[in-house]
PDB file of C-alpha atoms in Angstrom:
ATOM      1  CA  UNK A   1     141.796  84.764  91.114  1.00 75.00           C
ATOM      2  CA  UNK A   2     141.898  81.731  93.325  1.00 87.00           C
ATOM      3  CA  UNK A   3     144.460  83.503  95.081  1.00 93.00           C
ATOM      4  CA  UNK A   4     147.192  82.057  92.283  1.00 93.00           C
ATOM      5  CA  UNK A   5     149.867  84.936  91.917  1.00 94.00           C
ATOM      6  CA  UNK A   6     149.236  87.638  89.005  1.00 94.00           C
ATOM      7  CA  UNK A   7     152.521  86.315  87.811  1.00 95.00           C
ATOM      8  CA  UNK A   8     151.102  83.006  86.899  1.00 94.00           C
ATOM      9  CA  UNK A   9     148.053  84.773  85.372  1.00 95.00           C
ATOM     10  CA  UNK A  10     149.829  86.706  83.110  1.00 96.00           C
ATOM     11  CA  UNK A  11     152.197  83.639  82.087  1.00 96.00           C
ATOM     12  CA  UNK A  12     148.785  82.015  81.291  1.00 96.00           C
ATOM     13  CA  UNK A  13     147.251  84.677  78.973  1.00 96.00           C
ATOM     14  CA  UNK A  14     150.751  85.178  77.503  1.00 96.00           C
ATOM     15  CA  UNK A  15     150.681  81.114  76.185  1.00 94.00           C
ATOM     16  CA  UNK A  16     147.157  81.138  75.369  1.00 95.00           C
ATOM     17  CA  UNK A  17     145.491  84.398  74.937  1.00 95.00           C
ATOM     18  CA  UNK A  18     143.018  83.796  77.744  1.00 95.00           C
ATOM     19  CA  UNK A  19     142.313  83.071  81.008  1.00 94.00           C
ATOM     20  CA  UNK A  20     140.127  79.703  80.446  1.00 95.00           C
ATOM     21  CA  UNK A  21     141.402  77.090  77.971  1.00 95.00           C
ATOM     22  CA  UNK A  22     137.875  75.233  78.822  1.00 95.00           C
ATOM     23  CA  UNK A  23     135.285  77.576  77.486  1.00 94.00           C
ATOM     24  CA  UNK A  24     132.220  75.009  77.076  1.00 93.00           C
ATOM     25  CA  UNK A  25     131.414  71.720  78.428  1.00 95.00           C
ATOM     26  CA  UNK A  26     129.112  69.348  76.891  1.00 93.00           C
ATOM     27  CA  UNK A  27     127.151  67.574  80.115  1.00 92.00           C
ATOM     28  CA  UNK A  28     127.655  63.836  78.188  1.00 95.00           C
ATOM     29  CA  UNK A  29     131.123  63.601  77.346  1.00 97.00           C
ATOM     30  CA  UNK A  30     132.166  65.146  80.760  1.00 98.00           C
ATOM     31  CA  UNK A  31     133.534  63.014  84.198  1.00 98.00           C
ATOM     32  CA  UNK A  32     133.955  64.456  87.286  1.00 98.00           C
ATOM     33  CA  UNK A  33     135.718  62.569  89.121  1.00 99.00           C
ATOM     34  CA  UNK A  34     136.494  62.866  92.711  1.00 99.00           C
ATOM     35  CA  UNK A  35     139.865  61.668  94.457  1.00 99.00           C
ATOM     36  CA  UNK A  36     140.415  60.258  97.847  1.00 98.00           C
ATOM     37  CA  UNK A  37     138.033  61.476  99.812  1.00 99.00           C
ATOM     38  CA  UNK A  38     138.047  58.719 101.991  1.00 98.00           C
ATOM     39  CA  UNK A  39     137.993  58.474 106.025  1.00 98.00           C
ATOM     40  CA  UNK A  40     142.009  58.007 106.083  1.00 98.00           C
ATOM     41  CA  UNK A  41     142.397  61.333 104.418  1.00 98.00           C
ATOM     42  CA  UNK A  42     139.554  62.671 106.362  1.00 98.00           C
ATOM     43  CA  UNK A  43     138.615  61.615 109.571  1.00 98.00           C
ATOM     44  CA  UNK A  44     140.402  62.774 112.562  1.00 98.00           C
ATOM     45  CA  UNK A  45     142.777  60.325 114.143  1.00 96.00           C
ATOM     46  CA  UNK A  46     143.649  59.055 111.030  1.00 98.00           C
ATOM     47  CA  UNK A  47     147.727  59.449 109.877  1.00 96.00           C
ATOM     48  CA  UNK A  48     147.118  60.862 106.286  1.00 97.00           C
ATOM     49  CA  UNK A  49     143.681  63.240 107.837  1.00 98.00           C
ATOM     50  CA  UNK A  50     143.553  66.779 105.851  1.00 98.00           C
ATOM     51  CA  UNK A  51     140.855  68.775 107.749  1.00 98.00           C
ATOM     52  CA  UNK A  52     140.548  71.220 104.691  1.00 98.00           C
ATOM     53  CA  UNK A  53     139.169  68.016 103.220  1.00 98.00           C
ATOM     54  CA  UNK A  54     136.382  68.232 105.298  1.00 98.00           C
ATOM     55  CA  UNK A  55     134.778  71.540 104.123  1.00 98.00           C
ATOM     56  CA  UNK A  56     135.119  71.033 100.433  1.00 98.00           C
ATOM     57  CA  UNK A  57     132.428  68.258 100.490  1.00 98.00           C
ATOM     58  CA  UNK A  58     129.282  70.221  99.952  1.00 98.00           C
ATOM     59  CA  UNK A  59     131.362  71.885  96.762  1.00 98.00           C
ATOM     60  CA  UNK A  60     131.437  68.472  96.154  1.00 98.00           C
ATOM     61  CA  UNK A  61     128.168  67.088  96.341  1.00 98.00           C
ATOM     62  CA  UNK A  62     126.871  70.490  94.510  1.00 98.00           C
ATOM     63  CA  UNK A  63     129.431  69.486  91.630  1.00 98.00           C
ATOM     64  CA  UNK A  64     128.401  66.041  91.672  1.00 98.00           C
ATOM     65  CA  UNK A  65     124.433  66.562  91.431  1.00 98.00           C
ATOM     66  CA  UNK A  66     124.906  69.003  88.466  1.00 98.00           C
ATOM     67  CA  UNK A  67     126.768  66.682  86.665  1.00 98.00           C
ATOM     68  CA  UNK A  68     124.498  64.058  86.514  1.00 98.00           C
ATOM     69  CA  UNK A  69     122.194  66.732  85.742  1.00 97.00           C
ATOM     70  CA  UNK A  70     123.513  67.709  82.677  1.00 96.00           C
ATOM     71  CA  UNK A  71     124.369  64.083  81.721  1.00 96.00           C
ATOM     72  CA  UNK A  72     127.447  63.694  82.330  1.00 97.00           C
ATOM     73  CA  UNK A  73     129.346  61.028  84.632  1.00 98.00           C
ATOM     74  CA  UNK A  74     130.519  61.486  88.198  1.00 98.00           C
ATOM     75  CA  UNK A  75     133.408  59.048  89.522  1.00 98.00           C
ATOM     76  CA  UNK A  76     134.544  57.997  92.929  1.00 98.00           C
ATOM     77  CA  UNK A  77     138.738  57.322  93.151  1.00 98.00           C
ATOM     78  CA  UNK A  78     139.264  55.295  96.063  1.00 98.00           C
ATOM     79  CA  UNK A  79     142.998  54.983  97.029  1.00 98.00           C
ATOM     80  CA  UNK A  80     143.918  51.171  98.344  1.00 98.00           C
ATOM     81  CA  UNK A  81     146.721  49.992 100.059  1.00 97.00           C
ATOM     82  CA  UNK A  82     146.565  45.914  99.826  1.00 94.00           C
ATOM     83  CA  UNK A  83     149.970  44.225  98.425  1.00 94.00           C
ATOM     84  CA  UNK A  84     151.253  47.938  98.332  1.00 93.00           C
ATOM     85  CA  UNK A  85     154.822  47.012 100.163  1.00 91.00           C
ATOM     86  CA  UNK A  86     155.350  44.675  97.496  1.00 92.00           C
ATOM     87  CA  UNK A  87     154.090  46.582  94.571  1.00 94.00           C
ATOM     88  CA  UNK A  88     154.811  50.218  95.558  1.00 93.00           C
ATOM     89  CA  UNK A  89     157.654  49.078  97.943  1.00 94.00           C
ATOM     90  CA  UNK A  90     159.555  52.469  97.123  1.00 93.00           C
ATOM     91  CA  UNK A  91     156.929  54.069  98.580  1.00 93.00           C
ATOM     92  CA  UNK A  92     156.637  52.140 101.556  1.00 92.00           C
ATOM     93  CA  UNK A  93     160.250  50.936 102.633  1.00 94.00           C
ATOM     94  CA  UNK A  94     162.305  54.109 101.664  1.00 95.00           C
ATOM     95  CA  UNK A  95     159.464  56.955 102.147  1.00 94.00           C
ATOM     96  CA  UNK A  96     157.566  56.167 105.332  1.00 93.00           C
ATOM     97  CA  UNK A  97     159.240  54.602 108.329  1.00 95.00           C
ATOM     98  CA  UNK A  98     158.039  51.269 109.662  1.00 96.00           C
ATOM     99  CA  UNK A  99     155.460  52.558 111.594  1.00 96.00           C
ATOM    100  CA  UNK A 100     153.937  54.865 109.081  1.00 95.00           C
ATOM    101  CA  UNK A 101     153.824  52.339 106.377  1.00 95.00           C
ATOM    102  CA  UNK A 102     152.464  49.790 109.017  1.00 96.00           C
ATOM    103  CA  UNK A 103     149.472  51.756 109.716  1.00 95.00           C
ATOM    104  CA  UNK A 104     148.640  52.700 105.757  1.00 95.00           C
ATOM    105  CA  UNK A 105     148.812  49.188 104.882  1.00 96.00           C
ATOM    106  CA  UNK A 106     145.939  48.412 107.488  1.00 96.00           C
ATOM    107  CA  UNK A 107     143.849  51.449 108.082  1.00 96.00           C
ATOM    108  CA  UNK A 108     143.763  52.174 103.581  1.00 98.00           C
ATOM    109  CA  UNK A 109     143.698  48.268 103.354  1.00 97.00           C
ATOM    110  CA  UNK A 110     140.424  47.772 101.161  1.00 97.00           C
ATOM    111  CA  UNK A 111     137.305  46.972 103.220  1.00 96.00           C
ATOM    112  CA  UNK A 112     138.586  48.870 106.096  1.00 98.00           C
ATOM    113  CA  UNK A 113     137.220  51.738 107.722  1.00 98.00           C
ATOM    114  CA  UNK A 114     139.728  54.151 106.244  1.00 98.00           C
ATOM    115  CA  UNK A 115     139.037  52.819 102.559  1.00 98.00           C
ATOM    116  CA  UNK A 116     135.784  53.866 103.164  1.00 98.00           C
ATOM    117  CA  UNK A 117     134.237  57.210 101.895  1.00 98.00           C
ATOM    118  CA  UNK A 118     133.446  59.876 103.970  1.00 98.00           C
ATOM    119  CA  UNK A 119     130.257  60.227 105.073  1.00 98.00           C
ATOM    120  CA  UNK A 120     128.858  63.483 103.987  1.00 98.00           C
ATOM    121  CA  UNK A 121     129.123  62.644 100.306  1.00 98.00           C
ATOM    122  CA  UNK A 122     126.523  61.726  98.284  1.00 98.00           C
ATOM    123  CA  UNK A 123     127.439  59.093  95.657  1.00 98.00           C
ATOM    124  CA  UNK A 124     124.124  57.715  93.969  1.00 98.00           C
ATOM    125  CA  UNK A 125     124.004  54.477  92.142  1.00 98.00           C
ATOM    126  CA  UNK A 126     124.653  55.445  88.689  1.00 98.00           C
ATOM    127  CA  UNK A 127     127.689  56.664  89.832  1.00 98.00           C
ATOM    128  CA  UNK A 128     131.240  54.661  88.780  1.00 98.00           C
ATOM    129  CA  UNK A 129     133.638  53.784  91.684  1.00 98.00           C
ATOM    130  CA  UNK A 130     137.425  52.883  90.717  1.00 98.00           C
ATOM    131  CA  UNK A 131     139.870  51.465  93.240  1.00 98.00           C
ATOM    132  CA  UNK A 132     143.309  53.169  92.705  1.00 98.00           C
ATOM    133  CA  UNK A 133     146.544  51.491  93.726  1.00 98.00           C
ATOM    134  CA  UNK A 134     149.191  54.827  92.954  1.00 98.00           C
ATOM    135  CA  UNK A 135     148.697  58.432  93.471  1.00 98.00           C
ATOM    136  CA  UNK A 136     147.585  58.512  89.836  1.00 98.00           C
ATOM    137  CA  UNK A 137     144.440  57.195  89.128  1.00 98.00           C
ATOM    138  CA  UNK A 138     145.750  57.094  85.569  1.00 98.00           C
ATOM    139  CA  UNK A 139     148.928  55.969  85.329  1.00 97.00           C
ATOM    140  CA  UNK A 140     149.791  52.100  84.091  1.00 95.00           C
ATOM    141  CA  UNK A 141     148.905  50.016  86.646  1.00 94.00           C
ATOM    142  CA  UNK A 142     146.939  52.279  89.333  1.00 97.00           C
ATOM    143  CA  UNK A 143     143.063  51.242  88.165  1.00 98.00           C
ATOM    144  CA  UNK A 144     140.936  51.067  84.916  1.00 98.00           C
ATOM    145  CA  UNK A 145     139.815  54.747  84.965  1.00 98.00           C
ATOM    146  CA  UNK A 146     141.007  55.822  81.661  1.00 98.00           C
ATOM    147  CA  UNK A 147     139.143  52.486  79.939  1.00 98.00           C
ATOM    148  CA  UNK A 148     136.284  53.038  81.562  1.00 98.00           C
ATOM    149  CA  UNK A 149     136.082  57.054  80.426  1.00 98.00           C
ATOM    150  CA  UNK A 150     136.896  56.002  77.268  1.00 98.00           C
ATOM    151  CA  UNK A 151     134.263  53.199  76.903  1.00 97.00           C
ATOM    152  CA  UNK A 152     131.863  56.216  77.456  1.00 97.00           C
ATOM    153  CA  UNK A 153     133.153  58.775  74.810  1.00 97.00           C
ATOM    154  CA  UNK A 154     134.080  61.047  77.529  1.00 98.00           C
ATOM    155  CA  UNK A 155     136.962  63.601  76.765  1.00 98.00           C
ATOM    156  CA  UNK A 156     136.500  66.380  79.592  1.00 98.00           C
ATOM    157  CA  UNK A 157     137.229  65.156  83.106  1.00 98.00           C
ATOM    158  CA  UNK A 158     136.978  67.537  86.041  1.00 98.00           C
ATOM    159  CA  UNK A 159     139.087  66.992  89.014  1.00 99.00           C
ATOM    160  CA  UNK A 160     137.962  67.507  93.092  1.00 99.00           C
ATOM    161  CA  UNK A 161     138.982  65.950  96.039  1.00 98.00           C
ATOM    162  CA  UNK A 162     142.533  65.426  98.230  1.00 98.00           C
ATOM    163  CA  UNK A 163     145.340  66.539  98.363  1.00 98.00           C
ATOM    164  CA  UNK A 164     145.781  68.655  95.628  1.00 98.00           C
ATOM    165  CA  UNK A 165     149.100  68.333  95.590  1.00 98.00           C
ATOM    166  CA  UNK A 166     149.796  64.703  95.750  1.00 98.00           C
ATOM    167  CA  UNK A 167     147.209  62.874  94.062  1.00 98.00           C
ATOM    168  CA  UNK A 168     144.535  65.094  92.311  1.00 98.00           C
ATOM    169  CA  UNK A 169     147.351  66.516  90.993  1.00 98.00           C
ATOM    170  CA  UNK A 170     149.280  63.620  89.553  1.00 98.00           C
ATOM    171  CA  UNK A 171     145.925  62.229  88.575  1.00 98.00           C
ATOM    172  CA  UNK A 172     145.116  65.803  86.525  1.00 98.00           C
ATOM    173  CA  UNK A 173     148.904  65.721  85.004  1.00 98.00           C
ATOM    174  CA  UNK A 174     148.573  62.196  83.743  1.00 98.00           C
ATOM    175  CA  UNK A 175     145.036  62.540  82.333  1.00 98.00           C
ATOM    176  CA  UNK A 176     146.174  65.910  80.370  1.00 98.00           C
ATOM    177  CA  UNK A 177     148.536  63.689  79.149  1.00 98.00           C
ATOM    178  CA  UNK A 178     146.394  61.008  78.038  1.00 98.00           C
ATOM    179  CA  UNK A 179     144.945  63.570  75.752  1.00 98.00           C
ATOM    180  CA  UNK A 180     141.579  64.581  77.933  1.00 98.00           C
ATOM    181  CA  UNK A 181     140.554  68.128  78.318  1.00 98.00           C
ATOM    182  CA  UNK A 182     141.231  68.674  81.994  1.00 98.00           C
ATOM    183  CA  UNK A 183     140.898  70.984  85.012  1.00 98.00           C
ATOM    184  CA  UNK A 184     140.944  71.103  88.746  1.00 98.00           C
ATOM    185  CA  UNK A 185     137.896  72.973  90.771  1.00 98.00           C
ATOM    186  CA  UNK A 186     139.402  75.078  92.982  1.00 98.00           C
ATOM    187  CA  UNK A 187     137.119  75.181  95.514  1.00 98.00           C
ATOM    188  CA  UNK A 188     136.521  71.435  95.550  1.00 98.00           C
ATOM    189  CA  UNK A 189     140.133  70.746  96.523  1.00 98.00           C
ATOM    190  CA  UNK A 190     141.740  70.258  99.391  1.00 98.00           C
ATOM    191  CA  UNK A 191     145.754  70.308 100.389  1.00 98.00           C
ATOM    192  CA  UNK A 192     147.038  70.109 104.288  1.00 98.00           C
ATOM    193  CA  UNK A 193     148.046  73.734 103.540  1.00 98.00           C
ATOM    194  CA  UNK A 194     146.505  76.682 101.507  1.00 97.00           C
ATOM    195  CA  UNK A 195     149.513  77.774 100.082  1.00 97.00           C
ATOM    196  CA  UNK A 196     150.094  74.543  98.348  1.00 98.00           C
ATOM    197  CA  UNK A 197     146.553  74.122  97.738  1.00 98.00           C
ATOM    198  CA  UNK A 198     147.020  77.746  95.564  1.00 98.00           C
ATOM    199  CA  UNK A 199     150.740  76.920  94.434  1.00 97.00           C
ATOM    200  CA  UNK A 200     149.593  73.852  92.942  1.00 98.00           C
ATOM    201  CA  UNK A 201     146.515  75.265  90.666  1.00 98.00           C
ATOM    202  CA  UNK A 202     148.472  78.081  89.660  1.00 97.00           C
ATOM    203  CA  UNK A 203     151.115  75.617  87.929  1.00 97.00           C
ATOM    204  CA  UNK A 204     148.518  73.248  87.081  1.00 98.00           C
ATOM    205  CA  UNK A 205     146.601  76.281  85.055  1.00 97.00           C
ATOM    206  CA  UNK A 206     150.683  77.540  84.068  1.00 96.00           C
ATOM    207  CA  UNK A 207     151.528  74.374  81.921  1.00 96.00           C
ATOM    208  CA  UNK A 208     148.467  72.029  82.065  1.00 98.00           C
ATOM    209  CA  UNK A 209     145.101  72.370  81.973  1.00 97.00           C
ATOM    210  CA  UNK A 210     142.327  74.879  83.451  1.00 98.00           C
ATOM    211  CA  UNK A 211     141.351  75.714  87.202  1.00 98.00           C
ATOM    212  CA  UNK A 212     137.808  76.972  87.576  1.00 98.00           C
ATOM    213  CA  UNK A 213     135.288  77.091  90.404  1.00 98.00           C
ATOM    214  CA  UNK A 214     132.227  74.927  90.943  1.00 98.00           C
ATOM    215  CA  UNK A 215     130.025  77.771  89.999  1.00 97.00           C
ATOM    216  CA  UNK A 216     132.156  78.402  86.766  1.00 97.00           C
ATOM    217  CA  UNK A 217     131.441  74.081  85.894  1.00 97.00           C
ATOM    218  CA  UNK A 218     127.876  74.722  86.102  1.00 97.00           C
ATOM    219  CA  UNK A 219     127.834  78.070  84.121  1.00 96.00           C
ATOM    220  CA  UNK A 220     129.109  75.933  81.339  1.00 96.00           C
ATOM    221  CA  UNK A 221     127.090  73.041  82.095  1.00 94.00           C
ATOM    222  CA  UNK A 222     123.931  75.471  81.653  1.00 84.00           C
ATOM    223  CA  UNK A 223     125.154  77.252  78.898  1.00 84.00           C
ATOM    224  CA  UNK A 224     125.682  74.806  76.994  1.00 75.00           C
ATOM    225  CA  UNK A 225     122.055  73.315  77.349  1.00 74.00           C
ATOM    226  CA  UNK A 226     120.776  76.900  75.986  1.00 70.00           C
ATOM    227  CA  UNK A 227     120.329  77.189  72.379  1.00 64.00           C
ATOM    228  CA  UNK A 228     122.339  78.204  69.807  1.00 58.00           C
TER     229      UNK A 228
END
């Protein structure tokens, strides 16, 4: 299933009993929200580019539009890298070299071409956009994503977007933590490999939260429209 490892499926249904620890979502107090996919993660030439990225964007959109159908919110994380060798100097003196940290401090710089979303999405007007300063979009300091879910009595929040495993997964980890319902959509991820693309939602659905398919977010989007 998603190609995680039978071994991590059993682990699953050994903790909990079943596969899914989501089994309904209620259209108005869900967020999907969508990480990073912006031209510096996407578009070639750029240092950070992940051409998985590139295909997952109809999932995307399709995600997206029934969301908003069903009432519920759709947000758009974009990652920004102005001040970040002062604030996230770790980052930026001891884990890129000069040249790499150079060229993320102009080309993610907000404003800039590489800030910029990529251009087969589809974000409408109603839609929020947060500006995130960390790979978390969640954690103290990054943006003012969890106050703004909050404000709207949201406490399901879907994750897409890239890379899986740097910061759609830190952001999932950290909002499981802050006490939302959470999962990642497998197919609306992207990772510069498939094998950590997989390795990542198998131990995101092993000790976190729930990894289900597009198709799977709308089955419970629908169902839960039906009545009782």
């Amino acid at each position: 299933m998603y190609g995680i490892a039978d071994s991590v499926i059993e682990g699953v249904l050994a903790r909990q009993g079943r596969l899914h620890s989501l089994t309904e979502l209620s259209g108005e107090r869900c967020a999907l929200v969508v990480v990073d996919m912006q031209n510096y993660f996407m578009k070639p030439g750029f240092q950070a580019e992940i051409p998985a990225a590139r295909t997952i964007a109809p999932a995307i959109n399709a995600a997206a539009s029934s969301m908003r159908e069903n009432g519920g919110t759709v947000v758009w994380i974009q990652t920004a890298s102005d001040g970040a060798d002062s604030h996230w100097s770790w980052l930026h003196h001891c884990l890129y070299t000069p040249a790499r940290s150079e060229r993320r401090l102009i080309e993610l710089a907000e404003g800039s071409e590489g800030f910029a979303l990529w251009h087969e999405l589809q974000p409408q007007p109603q839609d929020l956009r947060v500006v995130k300063r960390r790979y978390s979009a969640f954690i103290q300091g990054s943006s003012n994503l969890e106050a703004e879910l909050r404000r709207r009595g949201i406490d399901t929040v879907l994750i897409a977007g890239t890379a899986t495993n740097v910061c759609c997964e830190s952001t999932a980890r950290d909002c499981m933590m802050l006490n939302f319902k959470t999962a990642m959509l497998a197919d609306a991820n992207a990772a510069t490999t498939q094998a950590a693309h997989v390795q990542t939602l198998g131990n995101f659905m092993l000790f976190f939260g729930d990894v289900m398919t597009v198709a799977e977010m709308q089955e419970l989007l629908v169902a839960a429209r039906q009545p009782a």
